[in-house]
Amino acid sequence: MYETILYETGGGVANIRLNRPGSLNSLNRQLVEDLGSALKKAREDPEIRCVVLTGAGRGFCAGADLTEGAVENPGDISAVLRERYNPVIKTIQEIEKPVIAAVNGVAAGAGCNMALACDLVIAAESASFLQAFVKIGLVPDAGGSYFLPRLVGSKKAMEMMLLGEKISAAEALRLGMINRVVPDSDFEAEAGKLAATISSGPRCQGMIKKMLSMSSEMDLGDCLNMEAEFQAKAAATEDFVEGVSAFLQKRKAQFKGK
Ligand code: T3D
């Protein structure tokens, strides 16, 4: 049981819902702690093959809780990031299971960058994204300086970070920041379908995640070597045997994530 999030599992999916709707799920100390703990729980649970991160109410996440006293104790911000935010972003990246951000509403500041740290992002049509930091005199954090320029290019990232303007889900999709936009009325169902597709997929999905993370820092030669190494691991899985058998028998594969 968590104080600030809802954690539900089913069908191989761990659903983590940020649950402070009164402040658009802003990140207070407890929420960051609960989120970190829930992500670790999903990582350790062998039944879980996909994680979904979403928000309760009309927002996804409005970034840091600005009522928590950052202005009174500015010296603490560095420690807050190193000890609380950064481990969450690293866990999202390092967990060997796909993490989907299901962005139901506004994603601002660290909330926006937390969504970008996820492996897939599906957004409701009414959702929006903003690098809100500059509006309050802060620089981007929660991995934004890493993810955003890699997704949209440095010029667009610069514009978003310098101006802090809100962009629509449709614009975020056009820019390549996110994967899918669906009508608000279909959002829960479509996010559920995407999670179900991933959670019934083969073991190699976790390897694909790891490979793409590693390849961002590699040259072609290293990527080719990495592919040879990971392909041997993928070929040793039960799911590879099932995948090929299903193809030859002209039936749908039943993957077990093993
Ligand atoms: O110390 C550290 O933790 C350092 C780390 C910093 C990382 C960061 O994320 S810095 C960036 C922090 N976030 C922001 O600056 C965004 C602030 N919020 C907004 O700009 C707007 O709320 C939104 C654009 C996100 C949404 O606007 P709108 O008009 O849809 O909603 P609203 O009316 O502004 O907000 C609704 C309620 O949520 C409102 O409360 P009220 O008046 O109904 O009681 C508002 O005060 C509250 N709220 C929204 N964002 C935050 C928040 N309360 C606390 N902290 C927030 N970030």
Coordinates of C-alpha atoms and ligand atoms in Angstrom, one line a residue:
M1 CA 0.0 0.0 0.0
Y2 CA 1.3 3.4 -0.9
E3 CA 0.2 6.9 0.3
T4 CA 0.6 8.8 -2.9
I5 CA 0.3 6.3 -5.7
L6 CA -2.0 3.4 -6.7
Y7 CA -0.3 0.2 -7.6
E8 CA -2.3 -2.5 -9.4
T9 CA -1.2 -5.6 -11.2
G10 CA -2.9 -7.9 -13.7
G11 CA -2.2 -9.7 -17.0
G12 CA 1.6 -9.2 -16.5
V13 CA 1.2 -5.4 -16.2
A14 CA 2.0 -3.2 -13.2
N15 CA -0.1 -0.1 -13.3
I16 CA 1.4 2.8 -11.3
R17 CA -0.9 5.7 -11.0
L18 CA 0.4 8.9 -9.4
N19 CA -2.4 9.9 -7.0
R20 CA -2.2 13.5 -5.9
P21 CA -4.8 14.9 -8.3
G22 CA -5.4 18.1 -6.3
S23 CA -2.0 19.4 -7.4
L24 CA -2.0 17.6 -10.8
N25 CA 0.1 14.8 -9.2
S26 CA 3.0 17.1 -8.3
L27 CA 6.1 15.3 -7.0
N28 CA 6.4 15.7 -3.2
R29 CA 8.9 13.8 -1.2
Q30 CA 6.5 11.0 -0.4
L31 CA 5.4 10.5 -4.0
V32 CA 9.0 10.3 -5.3
E33 CA 9.7 7.7 -2.6
D34 CA 6.5 5.7 -3.3
L35 CA 7.2 5.8 -7.1
G36 CA 10.8 4.6 -6.6
S37 CA 9.6 1.8 -4.4
A38 CA 6.8 0.7 -6.8
L39 CA 9.2 0.7 -9.8
K40 CA 11.6 -1.6 -7.8
K41 CA 8.7 -3.8 -6.8
A42 CA 7.7 -4.2 -10.5
R43 CA 11.3 -4.8 -11.5
E44 CA 11.6 -7.7 -9.0
D45 CA 8.2 -9.3 -9.7
P46 CA 8.8 -12.1 -12.2
E47 CA 5.1 -12.0 -13.2
I48 CA 5.4 -8.4 -14.4
R49 CA 6.4 -7.9 -18.0
C50 CA 5.4 -4.3 -18.6
V51 CA 5.0 -1.2 -16.4
V52 CA 2.5 1.6 -17.0
L53 CA 2.9 5.0 -15.4
T54 CA -0.1 7.3 -15.5
G55 CA -1.8 10.0 -13.4
A56 CA -5.1 10.3 -11.5
G57 CA -7.5 13.1 -12.3
R58 CA -6.9 15.7 -15.1
G59 CA -3.1 15.8 -14.9
F60 CA -0.2 13.4 -15.5
C61 CA 2.3 15.2 -13.4
A62 CA 3.0 18.9 -12.8
G63 CA 6.6 18.4 -11.7
A64 CA 8.1 19.2 -8.3
D65 CA 5.6 20.2 -5.6
L66 CA 6.3 23.9 -5.4
T67 CA 4.7 24.1 -2.0
E68 CA 7.4 21.9 -0.4
G69 CA 9.9 24.7 0.4
A70 CA 12.5 24.6 -2.4
V71 CA 12.7 28.4 -2.3
E72 CA 13.3 28.4 1.5
N73 CA 16.0 25.8 1.1
P74 CA 17.6 26.2 -2.3
G75 CA 20.8 24.6 -1.2
D76 CA 18.9 21.3 -0.8
I77 CA 17.8 21.1 -4.5
S78 CA 21.0 19.4 -5.6
A79 CA 20.7 16.7 -3.0
V80 CA 16.9 16.3 -3.7
L81 CA 17.8 15.6 -7.3
R82 CA 20.7 13.3 -6.7
E83 CA 19.0 11.3 -3.9
R84 CA 15.4 11.3 -5.0
Y85 CA 14.7 12.2 -8.6
N86 CA 17.7 10.7 -10.3
P87 CA 17.4 7.2 -9.0
V88 CA 13.8 7.1 -10.2
I89 CA 14.8 8.1 -13.8
K90 CA 17.6 5.6 -13.7
T91 CA 15.3 2.8 -12.5
I92 CA 12.9 3.6 -15.3
Q93 CA 15.8 3.3 -17.8
E94 CA 17.5 0.3 -16.2
I95 CA 14.5 -2.0 -15.4
E96 CA 14.6 -4.7 -18.1
K97 CA 10.9 -4.4 -18.9
P98 CA 9.3 -1.9 -21.1
V99 CA 7.9 1.1 -19.2
I100 CA 5.0 3.0 -20.9
A101 CA 4.0 6.5 -19.9
A102 CA 0.3 6.9 -20.4
V103 CA 0.0 10.7 -20.3
N104 CA -3.6 11.5 -19.4
G105 CA -3.2 15.3 -19.0
V106 CA -0.6 18.0 -18.5
A107 CA 3.0 16.8 -18.0
A108 CA 5.2 19.7 -16.8
G109 CA 8.8 20.1 -15.6
A110 CA 10.1 16.9 -14.1
G111 CA 6.7 15.3 -14.9
C112 CA 7.4 15.9 -18.6
N113 CA 10.9 14.6 -18.4
M114 CA 9.8 11.5 -16.4
A115 CA 7.4 10.7 -19.3
L116 CA 10.2 11.1 -21.8
A117 CA 12.4 8.7 -19.8
C118 CA 9.8 6.0 -20.3
D119 CA 10.2 3.6 -23.3
L120 CA 6.9 4.4 -25.0
V121 CA 4.6 7.3 -24.5
I122 CA 0.9 7.2 -25.3
A123 CA -1.0 10.4 -24.7
A124 CA -4.6 11.5 -24.6
E125 CA -5.5 14.1 -27.2
S126 CA -6.0 16.8 -24.5
A127 CA -2.6 16.1 -22.8
S128 CA 0.1 18.6 -23.1
F129 CA 3.9 18.9 -22.4
L130 CA 6.0 21.7 -21.1
Q131 CA 9.5 22.4 -19.9
A132 CA 8.1 24.5 -17.1
F133 CA 11.4 25.0 -15.3
V134 CA 12.4 28.3 -17.0
K135 CA 9.1 29.8 -15.9
I136 CA 10.2 29.6 -12.3
G137 CA 13.9 30.3 -12.9
L138 CA 15.2 26.7 -12.9
V139 CA 17.1 24.6 -15.4
P140 CA 15.7 21.3 -16.7
D141 CA 16.2 18.2 -14.6
A142 CA 14.9 14.6 -14.3
G143 CA 16.9 13.7 -17.5
G144 CA 15.4 16.4 -19.8
S145 CA 18.8 17.6 -21.0
Y146 CA 19.6 14.0 -22.1
F147 CA 16.2 12.9 -23.5
L148 CA 14.7 16.0 -25.1
P149 CA 17.5 17.0 -27.6
R150 CA 17.9 13.3 -28.6
L151 CA 14.2 13.1 -29.4
V152 CA 13.5 16.4 -31.1
G153 CA 16.9 17.8 -32.0
S154 CA 18.9 20.5 -30.2
K155 CA 17.2 23.5 -31.8
K156 CA 13.7 22.5 -30.8
A157 CA 14.8 21.3 -27.4
M158 CA 16.5 24.7 -26.9
E159 CA 13.3 26.5 -27.8
M160 CA 11.1 24.4 -25.5
M161 CA 13.5 24.8 -22.6
L162 CA 14.1 28.6 -23.1
L163 CA 10.5 29.5 -23.6
G164 CA 8.7 26.9 -21.5
E165 CA 5.7 27.0 -23.8
K166 CA 3.0 24.3 -23.5
I167 CA 2.8 22.1 -26.6
S168 CA -0.1 19.9 -27.4
A169 CA 0.0 16.1 -27.6
A170 CA -0.5 16.3 -31.4
E171 CA 2.6 18.6 -31.7
A172 CA 4.6 16.3 -29.4
L173 CA 3.8 13.4 -31.7
R174 CA 4.8 15.4 -34.8
L175 CA 8.1 16.3 -33.1
G176 CA 8.8 12.6 -32.3
M177 CA 8.7 13.2 -28.5
I178 CA 5.9 10.6 -28.1
N179 CA 4.6 7.5 -29.9
R180 CA 0.8 7.8 -30.0
V181 CA -2.1 10.2 -29.5
V182 CA -5.6 8.8 -29.0
P183 CA -9.0 10.5 -28.4
D184 CA -9.6 11.2 -24.7
S185 CA -12.6 8.8 -24.8
D186 CA -10.4 5.9 -25.9
F187 CA -7.4 6.7 -23.8
E188 CA -7.7 4.2 -21.0
A189 CA -8.7 1.4 -23.4
E190 CA -5.9 2.2 -25.9
A191 CA -3.3 2.5 -23.1
G192 CA -4.5 -0.9 -21.8
K193 CA -4.3 -2.5 -25.2
L194 CA -0.7 -1.3 -25.7
A195 CA 0.3 -2.6 -22.3
A196 CA -1.4 -6.0 -23.0
T197 CA 0.4 -6.3 -26.3
I198 CA 3.8 -5.6 -24.7
S199 CA 3.1 -7.9 -21.7
S200 CA 2.2 -10.8 -23.9
G201 CA 5.4 -10.3 -25.9
P202 CA 8.6 -12.3 -25.8
R203 CA 11.5 -12.1 -23.4
C204 CA 13.7 -10.3 -26.0
Q205 CA 11.7 -7.0 -25.4
G206 CA 13.8 -6.3 -22.3
M207 CA 16.9 -7.0 -24.3
I208 CA 15.8 -4.6 -27.0
K209 CA 15.4 -1.9 -24.4
K210 CA 18.9 -2.5 -23.0
M211 CA 20.4 -2.5 -26.5
L212 CA 18.8 0.8 -27.5
S213 CA 20.0 2.4 -24.3
M214 CA 23.6 1.1 -24.9
S215 CA 23.6 2.0 -28.6
S216 CA 23.1 5.7 -28.0
E217 CA 26.8 5.9 -26.9
M218 CA 28.3 3.4 -29.4
D219 CA 29.7 3.5 -32.9
L220 CA 28.6 1.0 -35.7
G221 CA 31.3 -1.6 -34.9
D222 CA 30.3 -1.7 -31.3
C223 CA 26.6 -1.9 -32.2
L224 CA 27.3 -4.9 -34.5
N225 CA 29.2 -6.7 -31.7
M226 CA 26.4 -5.9 -29.2
E227 CA 23.8 -7.3 -31.6
A228 CA 25.8 -10.5 -32.0
E229 CA 26.0 -10.9 -28.3
F230 CA 22.4 -10.1 -27.5
Q231 CA 21.1 -12.2 -30.4
A232 CA 22.8 -15.3 -28.8
K233 CA 20.9 -14.5 -25.6
A234 CA 17.6 -14.0 -27.4
A235 CA 18.1 -17.3 -29.4
A236 CA 18.6 -19.1 -26.1
T237 CA 15.1 -18.1 -24.8
E238 CA 12.0 -20.4 -24.7
D239 CA 10.2 -17.6 -26.5
F240 CA 12.5 -17.9 -29.5
V241 CA 11.6 -21.6 -29.8
E242 CA 7.9 -20.8 -29.5
G243 CA 8.1 -17.9 -32.0
V244 CA 9.7 -20.1 -34.7
S245 CA 7.4 -23.1 -33.9
A246 CA 4.3 -20.9 -34.1
F247 CA 5.5 -19.4 -37.5
L248 CA 6.1 -22.8 -39.0
Q249 CA 2.8 -24.1 -37.6
K250 CA 1.0 -21.0 -38.9
R251 CA -0.5 -20.1 -35.5
K252 CA -0.2 -17.2 -33.1
A253 CA 2.8 -17.4 -30.8
Q254 CA 2.1 -17.8 -27.0
F255 CA 5.1 -16.1 -25.4
K256 CA 5.8 -16.5 -21.7
G257 CA 8.5 -13.8 -21.3
K258 CA 11.1 -16.6 -20.7
Ligands
T3D1 O1 12.8 20.9 -5.2 C1 12.7 20.2 -6.1 O2 12.0 19.2 -6.1 C2 13.5 20.5 -7.4 C3 13.0 19.9 -8.6 C4 12.5 20.6 -9.6 C5 11.9 19.9 -10.8 C6 10.6 20.6 -11.4 O3 9.8 19.9 -11.8 S1 10.6 22.3 -11.4 C7 9.0 22.6 -12.3 C8 7.9 22.6 -11.3 N1 6.6 22.6 -12.0 C9 6.1 23.7 -12.4 O4 6.7 24.8 -12.4 C10 4.7 23.7 -13.0 C11 3.7 24.5 -12.2 N2 2.4 24.3 -12.6 C12 1.9 24.9 -13.7 O5 2.6 25.7 -14.4 C13 0.5 24.7 -14.0 O6 -0.2 24.2 -12.9 C14 0.3 23.7 -15.2 C15 0.7 24.3 -16.5 C16 1.0 22.4 -15.0 C17 -1.2 23.3 -15.3 O7 -2.0 24.5 -15.4 P1 -3.6 24.5 -15.1 O8 -4.1 25.8 -15.4 O9 -4.1 23.4 -15.9 O10 -3.8 24.1 -13.6 P2 -3.6 25.0 -12.3 O11 -4.8 25.7 -12.0 O12 -2.3 25.8 -12.5 O13 -3.2 23.9 -11.2 C18 -4.2 23.1 -10.6 C19 -3.9 23.0 -9.1 O14 -2.6 22.3 -9.0 C20 -3.6 24.3 -8.4 O15 -4.0 24.2 -7.1 P3 -5.4 24.9 -6.6 O16 -5.2 26.4 -6.9 O17 -6.5 24.3 -7.3 O18 -5.4 24.6 -5.1 C21 -2.1 24.5 -8.5 O19 -1.6 25.3 -7.5 C22 -1.7 23.0 -8.3 N3 -0.4 22.8 -8.8 C23 0.0 22.8 -10.1 N4 1.3 22.5 -10.3 C24 1.8 22.4 -9.0 C25 0.7 22.6 -8.1 N5 1.0 22.6 -6.8 C26 2.2 22.4 -6.4 N6 3.3 22.2 -7.2 C27 3.1 22.2 -8.5 N7 4.1 22.0 -9.4

